[in-house]
Amino acid sequence: GTLRLHPGNRQLVEWANSTHTSVDIVLRSGRPLPTIRPELVISLALVDTIPENLLRLTNLRKLTVAFPLASSHKLKTRTLSSCCPPTVESLALVRVPVEIDWLPEGCTSLSMTRCRDVDVGAVLGSHLKFLRLDKCNISDDGLARLLSRCPKLASLQLPNNRALQVPVVLAMMPPLRSLDILCCEDSSAPQDVGAIVAAFPRIEELALHLGGDCSALIRLQKSLRRLCVRLSDELTAAELATRVLPRLLSLQRLDVIVPRQTDVAAAGQRFRCLVPSIAVR
């Protein structure tokens, strides 16, 4: 079984080494890495620290690194290859100044939050199935590169990277089932729902800024199960409620973000009973 391990407890570390096949470890600043036998499968969460001897973990499968806001701006940028063992399959980074110069061959999941100036070049052509880049300054060009050269992506989450626009359908688009390009900044513009539907006609989860004609969503009536929309105006809200939602037969969850807090109650009344589960904020 899997054991959640406290590195400071030597007896527990010895017991885990002798009796368990996998361990979850949370390591905070100032704590050394425990001595783990090579065969033990490890899931490691690092808080405000990146140990220098991290590469010696030969069976590390899941790695999470998070730095608090107060210390993140003091850190020097380092390459991922200098601190990530090649066995990692799932990687999550929060406020880590890192250059993605390389990805482990078996890595299928990458999540980055508030990481400055991320260059997507190293993930192109990778085996990633899940990619989340939240507040990482991703551009329209970066999005186009991801869509054209990450053929195995099933979930692409790019929230809070300004109003990204899905490009005209490319020759090779990944089989996305989930896409989040929602930006809640006041200056962001509505996104082209028609281009998204054309690119991903079988998408199951979608988050975007909706404005103007949203009837293209009807073409997703058999696949779309979860929808999160930021509404830009009253006309869009009315069309969504009267023309679109009644025809989205597979939709199970609707999240609605309205322009003003005073609009929440009215939107709740408008969309009530149209979807099994709804949240308005």
Short mmCIF file of the C-alpha atoms (twelve columns), coordinates in Angstrom:
data_MODEL
# 
_entry.id   MODEL 
# 
loop_
_atom_site.group_PDB 
_atom_site.id 
_atom_site.type_symbol 
_atom_site.label_atom_id 
_atom_site.label_alt_id 
_atom_site.label_comp_id 
_atom_site.label_asym_id 
_atom_site.label_seq_id 
_atom_site.Cartn_x 
_atom_site.Cartn_y 
_atom_site.Cartn_z 
_atom_site.pdbx_PDB_model_num 
ATOM 1   C CA . GLY A 1   0.000   0.000  0.000   1 
ATOM 2   C CA . THR A 2   0.883   3.707  -0.100  1 
ATOM 3   C CA . LEU A 3   2.104   5.409  3.081   1 
ATOM 4   C CA . ARG A 4   2.178   9.155  3.766   1 
ATOM 5   C CA . LEU A 5   5.656   9.616  5.172   1 
ATOM 6   C CA . HIS A 6   6.989   12.290 7.554   1 
ATOM 7   C CA . PRO A 7   10.727  12.601 6.757   1 
ATOM 8   C CA . GLY A 8   11.611  13.528 10.356  1 
ATOM 9   C CA . ASN A 9   10.352  10.201 11.772  1 
ATOM 10  C CA . ARG A 10  13.269  7.782  11.359  1 
ATOM 11  C CA . GLN A 11  11.372  4.741  12.628  1 
ATOM 12  C CA . LEU A 12  8.566   5.383  10.150  1 
ATOM 13  C CA . VAL A 13  11.081  5.779  7.320   1 
ATOM 14  C CA . GLU A 14  12.730  2.458  8.228   1 
ATOM 15  C CA . TRP A 15  9.333   0.742  8.438   1 
ATOM 16  C CA . ALA A 16  8.296   2.130  5.047   1 
ATOM 17  C CA . ASN A 17  11.545  0.930  3.485   1 
ATOM 18  C CA . SER A 18  10.993  -2.606 4.757   1 
ATOM 19  C CA . THR A 19  7.232   -3.093 4.331   1 
ATOM 20  C CA . HIS A 20  5.802   -0.743 1.667   1 
ATOM 21  C CA . THR A 21  5.934   -0.573 -2.113  1 
ATOM 22  C CA . SER A 22  5.104   3.164  -2.413  1 
ATOM 23  C CA . VAL A 23  5.190   6.308  -0.248  1 
ATOM 24  C CA . ASP A 24  3.882   9.890  -0.344  1 
ATOM 25  C CA . ILE A 25  6.368   12.403 1.069   1 
ATOM 26  C CA . VAL A 26  5.841   16.085 1.935   1 
ATOM 27  C CA . LEU A 27  9.118   17.933 2.410   1 
ATOM 28  C CA . ARG A 28  9.323   21.507 3.669   1 
ATOM 29  C CA . SER A 29  12.186  24.002 3.672   1 
ATOM 30  C CA . GLY A 30  15.092  22.987 5.912   1 
ATOM 31  C CA . ARG A 31  14.309  19.259 5.876   1 
ATOM 32  C CA . PRO A 32  16.669  16.755 4.188   1 
ATOM 33  C CA . LEU A 33  15.424  14.033 1.889   1 
ATOM 34  C CA . PRO A 34  15.027  10.725 3.743   1 
ATOM 35  C CA . THR A 35  17.005  7.686  2.615   1 
ATOM 36  C CA . ILE A 36  14.617  5.591  0.519   1 
ATOM 37  C CA . ARG A 37  15.391  2.211  -1.014  1 
ATOM 38  C CA . PRO A 38  15.541  2.439  -4.823  1 
ATOM 39  C CA . GLU A 39  12.602  0.076  -5.448  1 
ATOM 40  C CA . LEU A 40  10.117  2.228  -3.507  1 
ATOM 41  C CA . VAL A 41  7.704   4.178  -5.747  1 
ATOM 42  C CA . ILE A 42  7.652   7.793  -4.546  1 
ATOM 43  C CA . SER A 43  5.179   10.673 -4.756  1 
ATOM 44  C CA . LEU A 44  6.922   13.815 -3.506  1 
ATOM 45  C CA . ALA A 45  5.583   17.288 -2.638  1 
ATOM 46  C CA . LEU A 46  8.188   20.000 -2.012  1 
ATOM 47  C CA . VAL A 47  7.182   23.197 -0.221  1 
ATOM 48  C CA . ASP A 48  9.567   26.176 -0.398  1 
ATOM 49  C CA . THR A 49  12.533  23.942 -1.214  1 
ATOM 50  C CA . ILE A 50  14.263  22.020 -3.998  1 
ATOM 51  C CA . PRO A 51  16.866  19.644 -2.500  1 
ATOM 52  C CA . GLU A 52  20.166  19.449 -4.363  1 
ATOM 53  C CA . ASN A 53  20.137  15.633 -4.278  1 
ATOM 54  C CA . LEU A 54  16.677  15.260 -5.802  1 
ATOM 55  C CA . LEU A 55  18.036  13.452 -8.857  1 
ATOM 56  C CA . ARG A 56  19.111  10.492 -6.750  1 
ATOM 57  C CA . LEU A 57  15.480  9.403  -6.345  1 
ATOM 58  C CA . THR A 58  15.436  6.698  -9.005  1 
ATOM 59  C CA . ASN A 59  11.752  5.778  -8.743  1 
ATOM 60  C CA . LEU A 60  10.066  9.172  -8.302  1 
ATOM 61  C CA . ARG A 61  6.782   9.104  -10.244 1 
ATOM 62  C CA . LYS A 62  4.889   12.206 -9.074  1 
ATOM 63  C CA . LEU A 63  6.574   15.509 -8.219  1 
ATOM 64  C CA . THR A 64  4.968   18.707 -6.919  1 
ATOM 65  C CA . VAL A 65  7.026   21.832 -6.194  1 
ATOM 66  C CA . ALA A 66  5.429   24.947 -4.698  1 
ATOM 67  C CA . PHE A 67  6.926   28.205 -3.461  1 
ATOM 68  C CA . PRO A 68  5.004   30.878 -1.511  1 
ATOM 69  C CA . LEU A 69  4.628   34.310 -3.084  1 
ATOM 70  C CA . ALA A 70  6.981   35.901 -0.539  1 
ATOM 71  C CA . SER A 71  9.987   33.798 -1.574  1 
ATOM 72  C CA . SER A 72  9.297   33.028 -5.240  1 
ATOM 73  C CA . HIS A 73  10.634  36.356 -6.591  1 
ATOM 74  C CA . LYS A 74  13.989  35.780 -4.845  1 
ATOM 75  C CA . LEU A 75  14.719  32.508 -6.619  1 
ATOM 76  C CA . LYS A 76  17.095  32.101 -9.516  1 
ATOM 77  C CA . THR A 77  15.786  30.409 -12.640 1 
ATOM 78  C CA . ARG A 78  16.981  26.844 -13.032 1 
ATOM 79  C CA . THR A 79  16.510  24.207 -15.718 1 
ATOM 80  C CA . LEU A 80  14.019  21.421 -15.188 1 
ATOM 81  C CA . SER A 81  16.598  18.813 -16.174 1 
ATOM 82  C CA . SER A 82  18.719  19.852 -13.168 1 
ATOM 83  C CA . CYS A 83  16.029  19.030 -10.609 1 
ATOM 84  C CA . CYS A 84  13.582  16.516 -12.116 1 
ATOM 85  C CA . PRO A 85  14.433  12.792 -12.257 1 
ATOM 86  C CA . PRO A 86  13.696  11.063 -15.586 1 
ATOM 87  C CA . THR A 87  11.186  8.686  -13.968 1 
ATOM 88  C CA . VAL A 88  8.603   11.424 -13.237 1 
ATOM 89  C CA . GLU A 89  5.201   10.786 -14.850 1 
ATOM 90  C CA . SER A 90  3.243   13.669 -13.284 1 
ATOM 91  C CA . LEU A 91  4.750   17.114 -12.591 1 
ATOM 92  C CA . ALA A 92  3.175   20.162 -10.920 1 
ATOM 93  C CA . LEU A 93  4.983   23.482 -10.387 1 
ATOM 94  C CA . VAL A 94  3.641   26.515 -8.504  1 
ATOM 95  C CA . ARG A 95  5.588   29.811 -8.593  1 
ATOM 96  C CA . VAL A 96  8.768   28.027 -9.611  1 
ATOM 97  C CA . PRO A 97  11.129  30.034 -11.865 1 
ATOM 98  C CA . VAL A 98  12.128  27.188 -14.135 1 
ATOM 99  C CA . GLU A 99  13.199  26.774 -17.730 1 
ATOM 100 C CA . ILE A 100 11.423  23.801 -19.289 1 
ATOM 101 C CA . ASP A 101 14.441  22.611 -21.250 1 
ATOM 102 C CA . TRP A 102 13.330  18.969 -21.219 1 
ATOM 103 C CA . LEU A 103 10.534  16.636 -20.132 1 
ATOM 104 C CA . PRO A 104 10.881  13.051 -18.901 1 
ATOM 105 C CA . GLU A 105 9.949   10.646 -21.675 1 
ATOM 106 C CA . GLY A 106 7.208   9.035  -19.595 1 
ATOM 107 C CA . CYS A 107 5.689   12.300 -18.324 1 
ATOM 108 C CA . THR A 108 1.999   12.463 -19.280 1 
ATOM 109 C CA . SER A 109 0.838   15.268 -16.960 1 
ATOM 110 C CA . LEU A 110 2.303   18.769 -16.506 1 
ATOM 111 C CA . SER A 111 0.750   21.562 -14.447 1 
ATOM 112 C CA . MET A 112 2.325   24.997 -13.990 1 
ATOM 113 C CA . THR A 113 0.784   27.868 -12.022 1 
ATOM 114 C CA . ARG A 114 2.144   31.419 -11.888 1 
ATOM 115 C CA . CYS A 115 5.449   30.405 -13.469 1 
ATOM 116 C CA . ARG A 116 6.986   33.349 -15.302 1 
ATOM 117 C CA . ASP A 117 7.558   33.434 -19.067 1 
ATOM 118 C CA . VAL A 118 7.016   29.766 -19.849 1 
ATOM 119 C CA . ASP A 119 8.407   28.628 -23.208 1 
ATOM 120 C CA . VAL A 120 6.297   25.747 -24.520 1 
ATOM 121 C CA . GLY A 121 9.022   24.581 -26.896 1 
ATOM 122 C CA . ALA A 122 10.235  21.668 -24.779 1 
ATOM 123 C CA . VAL A 123 6.798   20.044 -24.458 1 
ATOM 124 C CA . LEU A 124 6.217   19.975 -28.210 1 
ATOM 125 C CA . GLY A 125 6.145   16.453 -29.558 1 
ATOM 126 C CA . SER A 126 5.968   15.008 -26.033 1 
ATOM 127 C CA . HIS A 127 3.714   12.280 -24.643 1 
ATOM 128 C CA . LEU A 128 1.677   14.735 -22.554 1 
ATOM 129 C CA . LYS A 129 -2.005  13.916 -22.170 1 
ATOM 130 C CA . PHE A 130 -2.764  16.600 -19.559 1 
ATOM 131 C CA . LEU A 131 -1.296  20.117 -19.667 1 
ATOM 132 C CA . ARG A 132 -2.257  23.038 -17.418 1 
ATOM 133 C CA . LEU A 133 -0.532  26.436 -17.652 1 
ATOM 134 C CA . ASP A 134 -2.295  28.916 -15.336 1 
ATOM 135 C CA . LYS A 135 -1.102  32.544 -15.409 1 
ATOM 136 C CA . CYS A 136 2.052   31.654 -17.330 1 
ATOM 137 C CA . ASN A 137 1.921   34.354 -20.049 1 
ATOM 138 C CA . ILE A 138 0.936   31.967 -22.828 1 
ATOM 139 C CA . SER A 139 0.286   33.698 -26.161 1 
ATOM 140 C CA . ASP A 140 -1.874  32.866 -29.181 1 
ATOM 141 C CA . ASP A 141 1.283   31.661 -30.910 1 
ATOM 142 C CA . GLY A 142 2.089   29.406 -27.960 1 
ATOM 143 C CA . LEU A 143 -1.421  27.955 -28.095 1 
ATOM 144 C CA . ALA A 144 -1.104  27.273 -31.823 1 
ATOM 145 C CA . ARG A 145 2.221   25.505 -31.285 1 
ATOM 146 C CA . LEU A 146 0.755   23.335 -28.530 1 
ATOM 147 C CA . LEU A 147 -2.226  22.331 -30.647 1 
ATOM 148 C CA . SER A 148 -0.126  21.514 -33.699 1 
ATOM 149 C CA . ARG A 149 2.669   19.564 -32.020 1 
ATOM 150 C CA . CYS A 150 1.215   17.813 -28.944 1 
ATOM 151 C CA . PRO A 151 -0.673  15.011 -30.693 1 
ATOM 152 C CA . LYS A 152 -1.676  13.064 -27.572 1 
ATOM 153 C CA . LEU A 153 -3.204  15.912 -25.534 1 
ATOM 154 C CA . ALA A 154 -6.620  15.062 -24.121 1 
ATOM 155 C CA . SER A 155 -6.869  17.973 -21.670 1 
ATOM 156 C CA . LEU A 156 -5.477  21.478 -22.227 1 
ATOM 157 C CA . GLN A 157 -6.031  23.986 -19.412 1 
ATOM 158 C CA . LEU A 158 -4.782  27.525 -20.090 1 
ATOM 159 C CA . PRO A 159 -6.795  29.755 -17.723 1 
ATOM 160 C CA . ASN A 160 -5.830  33.369 -16.990 1 
ATOM 161 C CA . ASN A 161 -3.477  33.808 -19.941 1 
ATOM 162 C CA . ARG A 162 -5.437  36.729 -21.460 1 
ATOM 163 C CA . ALA A 163 -8.104  36.045 -24.121 1 
ATOM 164 C CA . LEU A 164 -6.518  33.264 -26.148 1 
ATOM 165 C CA . GLN A 165 -7.970  32.528 -29.570 1 
ATOM 166 C CA . VAL A 166 -8.073  29.020 -31.027 1 
ATOM 167 C CA . PRO A 167 -6.505  29.160 -34.512 1 
ATOM 168 C CA . VAL A 168 -8.119  28.052 -37.752 1 
ATOM 169 C CA . VAL A 169 -8.266  24.252 -37.791 1 
ATOM 170 C CA . LEU A 170 -4.742  22.918 -38.180 1 
ATOM 171 C CA . ALA A 171 -3.722  19.831 -40.140 1 
ATOM 172 C CA . MET A 172 -3.033  17.829 -36.983 1 
ATOM 173 C CA . MET A 173 -5.177  18.681 -33.965 1 
ATOM 174 C CA . PRO A 174 -4.928  16.664 -30.731 1 
ATOM 175 C CA . PRO A 175 -7.983  14.655 -29.603 1 
ATOM 176 C CA . LEU A 176 -8.938  17.157 -26.899 1 
ATOM 177 C CA . ARG A 177 -11.744 16.216 -24.538 1 
ATOM 178 C CA . SER A 178 -11.229 19.206 -22.218 1 
ATOM 179 C CA . LEU A 179 -10.237 22.804 -23.030 1 
ATOM 180 C CA . ASP A 180 -10.018 25.821 -20.685 1 
ATOM 181 C CA . ILE A 181 -8.985  29.151 -22.214 1 
ATOM 182 C CA . LEU A 182 -11.066 31.328 -19.891 1 
ATOM 183 C CA . CYS A 183 -9.632  34.661 -18.790 1 
ATOM 184 C CA . CYS A 184 -11.510 36.744 -16.229 1 
ATOM 185 C CA . GLU A 185 -9.564  39.980 -16.708 1 
ATOM 186 C CA . ASP A 186 -11.863 42.921 -17.420 1 
ATOM 187 C CA . SER A 187 -9.959  43.766 -20.603 1 
ATOM 188 C CA . SER A 188 -10.251 40.307 -22.170 1 
ATOM 189 C CA . ALA A 189 -12.416 39.891 -25.278 1 
ATOM 190 C CA . PRO A 190 -14.925 37.108 -26.054 1 
ATOM 191 C CA . GLN A 191 -13.486 34.086 -27.821 1 
ATOM 192 C CA . ASP A 192 -14.529 32.569 -31.146 1 
ATOM 193 C CA . VAL A 193 -16.740 29.657 -30.141 1 
ATOM 194 C CA . GLY A 194 -17.237 28.684 -33.780 1 
ATOM 195 C CA . ALA A 195 -13.502 28.075 -34.255 1 
ATOM 196 C CA . ILE A 196 -13.369 26.001 -31.069 1 
ATOM 197 C CA . VAL A 197 -16.305 23.800 -32.080 1 
ATOM 198 C CA . ALA A 198 -14.838 23.312 -35.560 1 
ATOM 199 C CA . ALA A 199 -11.478 22.306 -34.100 1 
ATOM 200 C CA . PHE A 200 -12.821 20.004 -31.379 1 
ATOM 201 C CA . PRO A 201 -16.232 18.634 -32.402 1 
ATOM 202 C CA . ARG A 202 -16.206 15.954 -29.674 1 
ATOM 203 C CA . ILE A 203 -15.095 18.079 -26.744 1 
ATOM 204 C CA . GLU A 204 -16.644 17.180 -23.379 1 
ATOM 205 C CA . GLU A 205 -15.499 20.055 -21.119 1 
ATOM 206 C CA . LEU A 206 -15.118 23.664 -22.222 1 
ATOM 207 C CA . ALA A 207 -14.369 26.972 -20.461 1 
ATOM 208 C CA . LEU A 208 -14.307 30.274 -22.359 1 
ATOM 209 C CA . HIS A 209 -15.415 33.920 -22.531 1 
ATOM 210 C CA . LEU A 210 -18.679 33.984 -24.476 1 
ATOM 211 C CA . GLY A 211 -20.018 36.951 -26.396 1 
ATOM 212 C CA . GLY A 212 -22.265 37.468 -29.422 1 
ATOM 213 C CA . ASP A 213 -23.558 34.489 -31.386 1 
ATOM 214 C CA . CYS A 214 -23.038 31.309 -29.347 1 
ATOM 215 C CA . SER A 215 -25.267 29.011 -31.409 1 
ATOM 216 C CA . ALA A 216 -22.220 26.997 -32.574 1 
ATOM 217 C CA . LEU A 217 -22.306 25.295 -29.172 1 
ATOM 218 C CA . ILE A 218 -25.397 23.402 -30.318 1 
ATOM 219 C CA . ARG A 219 -23.146 21.279 -32.523 1 
ATOM 220 C CA . LEU A 220 -21.703 19.829 -29.301 1 
ATOM 221 C CA . GLN A 221 -25.088 18.561 -28.136 1 
ATOM 222 C CA . LYS A 222 -23.974 14.912 -27.979 1 
ATOM 223 C CA . SER A 223 -20.544 15.376 -26.386 1 
ATOM 224 C CA . LEU A 224 -20.486 18.470 -24.125 1 
ATOM 225 C CA . ARG A 225 -20.896 17.493 -20.474 1 
ATOM 226 C CA . ARG A 226 -19.458 20.499 -18.635 1 
ATOM 227 C CA . LEU A 227 -19.488 24.158 -19.691 1 
ATOM 228 C CA . CYS A 228 -17.998 27.171 -17.933 1 
ATOM 229 C CA . VAL A 229 -18.711 30.556 -19.511 1 
ATOM 230 C CA . ARG A 230 -17.969 34.162 -18.735 1 
ATOM 231 C CA . LEU A 231 -20.873 36.152 -20.199 1 
ATOM 232 C CA . SER A 232 -20.099 39.518 -21.736 1 
ATOM 233 C CA . ASP A 233 -23.617 40.904 -22.232 1 
ATOM 234 C CA . GLU A 234 -27.367 40.400 -21.803 1 
ATOM 235 C CA . LEU A 235 -28.004 39.285 -25.391 1 
ATOM 236 C CA . THR A 236 -25.482 36.469 -25.100 1 
ATOM 237 C CA . ALA A 237 -27.023 35.346 -21.815 1 
ATOM 238 C CA . ALA A 238 -30.487 35.314 -23.354 1 
ATOM 239 C CA . GLU A 239 -29.396 33.304 -26.403 1 
ATOM 240 C CA . LEU A 240 -27.538 30.800 -24.230 1 
ATOM 241 C CA . ALA A 241 -30.600 30.261 -22.027 1 
ATOM 242 C CA . THR A 242 -33.302 30.138 -24.686 1 
ATOM 243 C CA . ARG A 243 -31.658 28.687 -27.810 1 
ATOM 244 C CA . VAL A 244 -28.524 26.806 -26.800 1 
ATOM 245 C CA . LEU A 245 -28.847 25.114 -23.415 1 
ATOM 246 C CA . PRO A 246 -32.182 23.357 -24.154 1 
ATOM 247 C CA . ARG A 247 -30.435 21.560 -27.040 1 
ATOM 248 C CA . LEU A 248 -27.293 20.507 -25.187 1 
ATOM 249 C CA . LEU A 249 -28.701 17.125 -24.258 1 
ATOM 250 C CA . SER A 250 -25.548 15.732 -22.608 1 
ATOM 251 C CA . LEU A 251 -24.712 18.785 -20.483 1 
ATOM 252 C CA . GLN A 252 -24.489 17.932 -16.780 1 
ATOM 253 C CA . ARG A 253 -22.792 20.989 -15.271 1 
ATOM 254 C CA . LEU A 254 -22.925 24.714 -16.074 1 
ATOM 255 C CA . ASP A 255 -20.761 27.386 -14.440 1 
ATOM 256 C CA . VAL A 256 -21.680 30.985 -15.269 1 
ATOM 257 C CA . ILE A 257 -19.543 34.050 -14.533 1 
ATOM 258 C CA . VAL A 258 -21.527 37.280 -14.845 1 
ATOM 259 C CA . PRO A 259 -20.134 40.812 -15.366 1 
ATOM 260 C CA . ARG A 260 -21.323 42.211 -12.038 1 
ATOM 261 C CA . GLN A 261 -22.038 40.747 -8.619  1 
ATOM 262 C CA . THR A 262 -25.492 42.302 -8.764  1 
ATOM 263 C CA . ASP A 263 -26.293 40.057 -11.760 1 
ATOM 264 C CA . VAL A 264 -25.802 36.781 -9.874  1 
ATOM 265 C CA . ALA A 265 -29.353 36.361 -8.564  1 
ATOM 266 C CA . ALA A 266 -30.998 37.144 -11.912 1 
ATOM 267 C CA . ALA A 267 -28.664 34.773 -13.765 1 
ATOM 268 C CA . GLY A 268 -29.410 32.048 -11.241 1 
ATOM 269 C CA . GLN A 269 -33.124 32.401 -11.967 1 
ATOM 270 C CA . ARG A 270 -32.578 32.489 -15.737 1 
ATOM 271 C CA . PHE A 271 -30.486 29.300 -15.945 1 
ATOM 272 C CA . ARG A 272 -32.214 27.343 -13.179 1 
ATOM 273 C CA . CYS A 273 -33.638 23.978 -14.272 1 
ATOM 274 C CA . LEU A 274 -31.894 24.116 -17.656 1 
ATOM 275 C CA . VAL A 275 -28.967 21.944 -16.488 1 
ATOM 276 C CA . PRO A 276 -28.829 19.299 -13.724 1 
ATOM 277 C CA . SER A 277 -26.074 21.205 -11.862 1 
ATOM 278 C CA . ILE A 278 -25.433 24.958 -12.056 1 
ATOM 279 C CA . ALA A 279 -23.294 27.545 -10.272 1 
ATOM 280 C CA . VAL A 280 -23.363 31.322 -10.879 1 
ATOM 281 C CA . ARG A 281 -20.751 33.759 -9.641  1 
# 
